[in-house]
Amino acid sequence: MQESISVCHNQYILKPQSIESEELENATFHAKQRAIEARQTISPWKKSHSLYETGGWKSLFENINQPLNLSTQSKEFQTRYNESANSLEQVVESAKLPLCPSGQPEIGNTVVFGVVGGTVEAPSIAYLTESQPVTEEILALSDSVKPTEIFRIASSCQADACRHFDGANCRLAVRIVQQLPTVVETLPACQIRSSCRWWQQEGKAACYRCPQMVTDNGYSSKILQEVGDPYSK
């Protein structure tokens, strides 16, 4: 895997990174070390723990205290989602929605498409050359940290169930493009691009900024926290 190249003004340009399936376990080990270090270096301005919480997902799963097997997770989410949906048609329509590239493993239609690398201050995503379905074996690799601290997971966009969605667009994707610097000069070899909400909505501009995003991060810069705040303008 290639390392990031530091440049001036505290910005950095990455060479797009890719990782073969057989390298996943080794990459995960390094990602866990970064996650543990990030937990020990929490930003003093940090208002929340993750895009997961600020995006509204926590309220959907706040009663789940222990890891569940995938079949139980699926049933739990389906029950909760059905309760929040106004009609069967809404549930059917949700299956047609694109993928959220900063998703959660509890939600159906999930794949791992990247592993978090880089440093605490400058994370960088290594994109898998072949996306992996989220399985119990994959989740077990996270061990003592959350899967979303070490993986980038794509799951079905939940539209109105997410605080980042304004009824038409993902406002998180909008803020990423408007407020964050680009960190790559060529498109990453992302396996979910054609189905990605951010790509479909914002195009290449989102992809040039995507490698710096960590869904559940113990340490984020102030600007990343502002971008992740659904109430930020």
XYZ file of C-alpha atoms in Angstrom:
233
model
C 0.000 0.000 0.000
C 1.251 3.459 -0.846
C 1.796 6.162 1.745
C 0.399 9.690 1.738
C 2.532 12.612 0.606
C 2.469 15.672 2.855
C 2.147 19.113 1.310
C 1.853 22.635 2.698
C -1.050 24.220 4.575
C -1.736 21.022 6.538
C -3.343 19.490 3.475
C -2.124 16.277 1.938
C -2.302 14.592 -1.416
C -2.647 10.821 -1.509
C -1.734 8.413 -4.197
C -4.919 6.352 -4.595
C -4.410 3.154 -2.644
C -5.743 -0.275 -3.441
C -5.598 -3.528 -1.535
C -6.015 -7.125 -2.616
C -8.408 -9.409 -0.755
C -5.551 -11.502 0.633
C -4.073 -8.367 2.230
C -7.262 -7.583 4.141
C -6.303 -9.188 7.441
C -2.906 -7.472 7.558
C -4.407 -4.106 6.606
C -7.049 -4.562 9.285
C -4.365 -5.081 11.926
C -2.783 -1.719 11.100
C -6.209 -0.076 10.941
C -6.957 -1.296 14.476
C -3.703 0.199 15.744
C -4.654 3.532 14.206
C -8.167 3.351 15.690
C -6.827 2.652 19.173
C -4.381 5.554 18.895
C -7.161 7.814 17.609
C -9.310 6.951 20.634
C -6.462 8.088 22.872
C -6.144 11.417 21.056
C -9.727 12.695 20.988
C -10.077 16.266 19.729
C -10.925 18.813 22.432
C -13.568 20.329 20.116
C -15.152 16.981 19.344
C -18.921 17.184 19.899
C -19.887 13.679 18.850
C -18.344 10.308 18.280
C -19.030 9.621 14.650
C -20.921 10.258 11.455
C -23.015 7.347 12.698
C -24.315 9.367 15.652
C -24.578 12.750 13.952
C -26.227 11.175 10.941
C -29.073 9.786 12.996
C -28.222 6.084 12.855
C -27.695 5.826 16.606
C -31.389 6.361 17.296
C -32.241 3.395 15.063
C -29.946 1.037 16.935
C -29.531 2.581 20.408
C -31.090 -0.452 22.118
C -28.627 -2.874 20.550
C -25.921 -3.212 23.194
C -24.236 -6.398 22.070
C -22.974 -7.486 18.640
C -25.629 -9.510 16.850
C -25.291 -12.179 14.229
C -26.228 -11.047 10.759
C -29.621 -12.746 10.662
C -30.591 -11.126 13.970
C -29.274 -7.752 12.793
C -31.339 -7.973 9.653
C -34.519 -8.814 11.597
C -33.840 -6.034 14.124
C -33.344 -3.413 11.436
C -36.341 -4.601 9.438
C -38.581 -4.335 12.508
C -37.356 -0.849 13.368
C -37.487 0.358 9.789
C -40.993 -0.979 9.286
C -42.111 0.888 12.386
C -40.727 4.156 11.000
C -42.043 3.687 7.456
C -45.449 5.102 6.628
C -46.313 2.378 4.171
C -45.137 -0.776 2.471
C -44.439 1.279 -0.632
C -41.790 3.266 1.248
C -39.996 0.067 2.198
C -40.083 -1.136 -1.396
C -38.777 2.193 -2.652
C -35.904 2.120 -0.138
C -34.542 -0.997 -1.834
C -34.088 1.051 -5.006
C -31.972 3.710 -3.312
C -28.215 3.987 -3.990
C -25.502 2.952 -1.553
C -24.312 5.155 1.266
C -20.475 4.974 1.202
C -20.280 5.641 4.945
C -22.754 3.016 6.073
C -23.257 0.648 8.960
C -22.877 -3.157 9.076
C -26.291 -3.608 10.717
C -28.130 -2.484 7.601
C -28.914 -4.841 4.729
C -27.120 -4.884 1.372
C -23.742 -4.132 2.978
C -20.227 -4.547 1.619
C -16.745 -3.584 2.796
C -15.036 -1.598 0.050
C -12.149 0.042 1.910
C -9.827 -0.177 4.910
C -8.687 2.841 6.918
C -4.972 3.532 6.674
C -2.723 6.532 7.113
C -2.206 8.300 10.420
C -4.482 9.549 13.190
C -4.297 13.103 11.828
C -4.337 12.161 8.148
C -6.367 8.977 7.527
C -6.382 7.488 4.048
C -8.623 4.770 2.666
C -7.171 1.800 0.819
C -9.860 0.612 -1.590
C -10.369 -3.125 -2.011
C -9.856 -4.406 -5.528
C -12.907 -6.570 -4.877
C -15.587 -5.534 -2.387
C -16.325 -8.050 0.351
C -19.821 -8.805 1.674
C -20.162 -8.052 5.373
C -19.996 -11.392 7.154
C -19.458 -12.453 10.738
C -15.880 -13.358 9.788
C -15.257 -9.862 8.413
C -16.781 -8.211 11.474
C -14.674 -10.397 13.770
C -11.518 -8.812 12.293
C -12.389 -5.559 14.069
C -11.902 -7.272 17.434
C -11.795 -4.589 20.155
C -12.802 -1.639 17.945
C -15.905 -0.896 15.910
C -15.985 -2.170 12.314
C -16.680 1.398 11.185
C -13.418 2.564 12.793
C -11.370 0.375 10.461
C -13.579 -0.295 7.435
C -15.476 1.811 4.951
C -18.777 0.012 4.568
C -21.408 0.695 1.942
C -25.030 0.082 2.832
C -28.389 1.043 1.384
C -29.038 4.779 1.632
C -31.880 5.268 4.111
C -32.973 8.640 2.707
C -35.422 10.301 5.124
C -34.278 8.075 8.016
C -30.919 9.889 7.914
C -30.493 13.432 9.229
C -28.080 14.208 6.403
C -30.842 13.760 3.812
C -32.880 16.854 2.951
C -35.570 15.121 0.922
C -33.636 15.262 -2.323
C -29.899 15.189 -1.603
C -27.336 13.931 0.875
C -26.206 17.116 2.595
C -23.137 15.333 3.950
C -21.922 14.826 0.391
C -22.638 18.494 -0.349
C -20.596 19.671 2.666
C -17.741 17.289 1.833
C -17.431 18.818 -1.638
C -17.901 22.394 -0.487
C -15.697 22.395 2.602
C -12.991 19.730 2.330
C -9.838 19.843 0.215
C -9.195 17.238 -2.425
C -6.761 14.549 -1.238
C -6.252 12.629 -4.481
C -5.605 13.827 -8.014
C -6.902 10.703 -9.752
C -10.030 8.697 -9.042
C -9.586 5.874 -6.520
C -10.284 2.377 -7.814
C -13.557 2.215 -5.910
C -15.709 -0.854 -6.501
C -19.008 0.741 -5.452
C -18.745 3.950 -7.486
C -21.551 3.233 -9.941
C -24.015 2.686 -7.063
C -22.650 5.325 -4.669
C -24.942 8.137 -3.519
C -22.039 10.596 -3.252
C -20.834 9.812 -6.783
C -24.294 9.948 -8.314
C -24.965 13.272 -6.636
C -21.615 15.100 -6.664
C -19.549 13.237 -9.254
C -15.741 13.242 -9.250
C -15.596 16.070 -6.730
C -16.797 13.677 -4.011
C -14.390 10.922 -5.051
C -11.389 13.262 -4.826
C -12.276 13.891 -1.170
C -13.609 10.484 -0.143
C -10.298 8.863 0.950
C -10.024 11.084 4.040
C -13.418 10.053 5.446
C -13.644 7.657 8.408
C -17.182 6.770 9.471
C -16.440 6.250 13.173
C -13.339 8.187 14.154
C -11.921 8.721 17.619
C -10.058 11.766 16.341
C -11.159 14.144 13.605
C -10.019 17.603 12.652
C -12.325 20.466 13.513
C -13.359 20.881 9.877
C -14.236 17.187 9.581
C -16.421 17.480 12.677
C -18.196 20.472 11.179
C -18.708 18.639 7.903
C -20.129 15.649 9.766
C -22.621 17.761 11.717
C -26.033 17.439 10.021
C -27.026 20.831 11.429
C -23.992 22.559 9.969
C -24.595 24.842 6.985
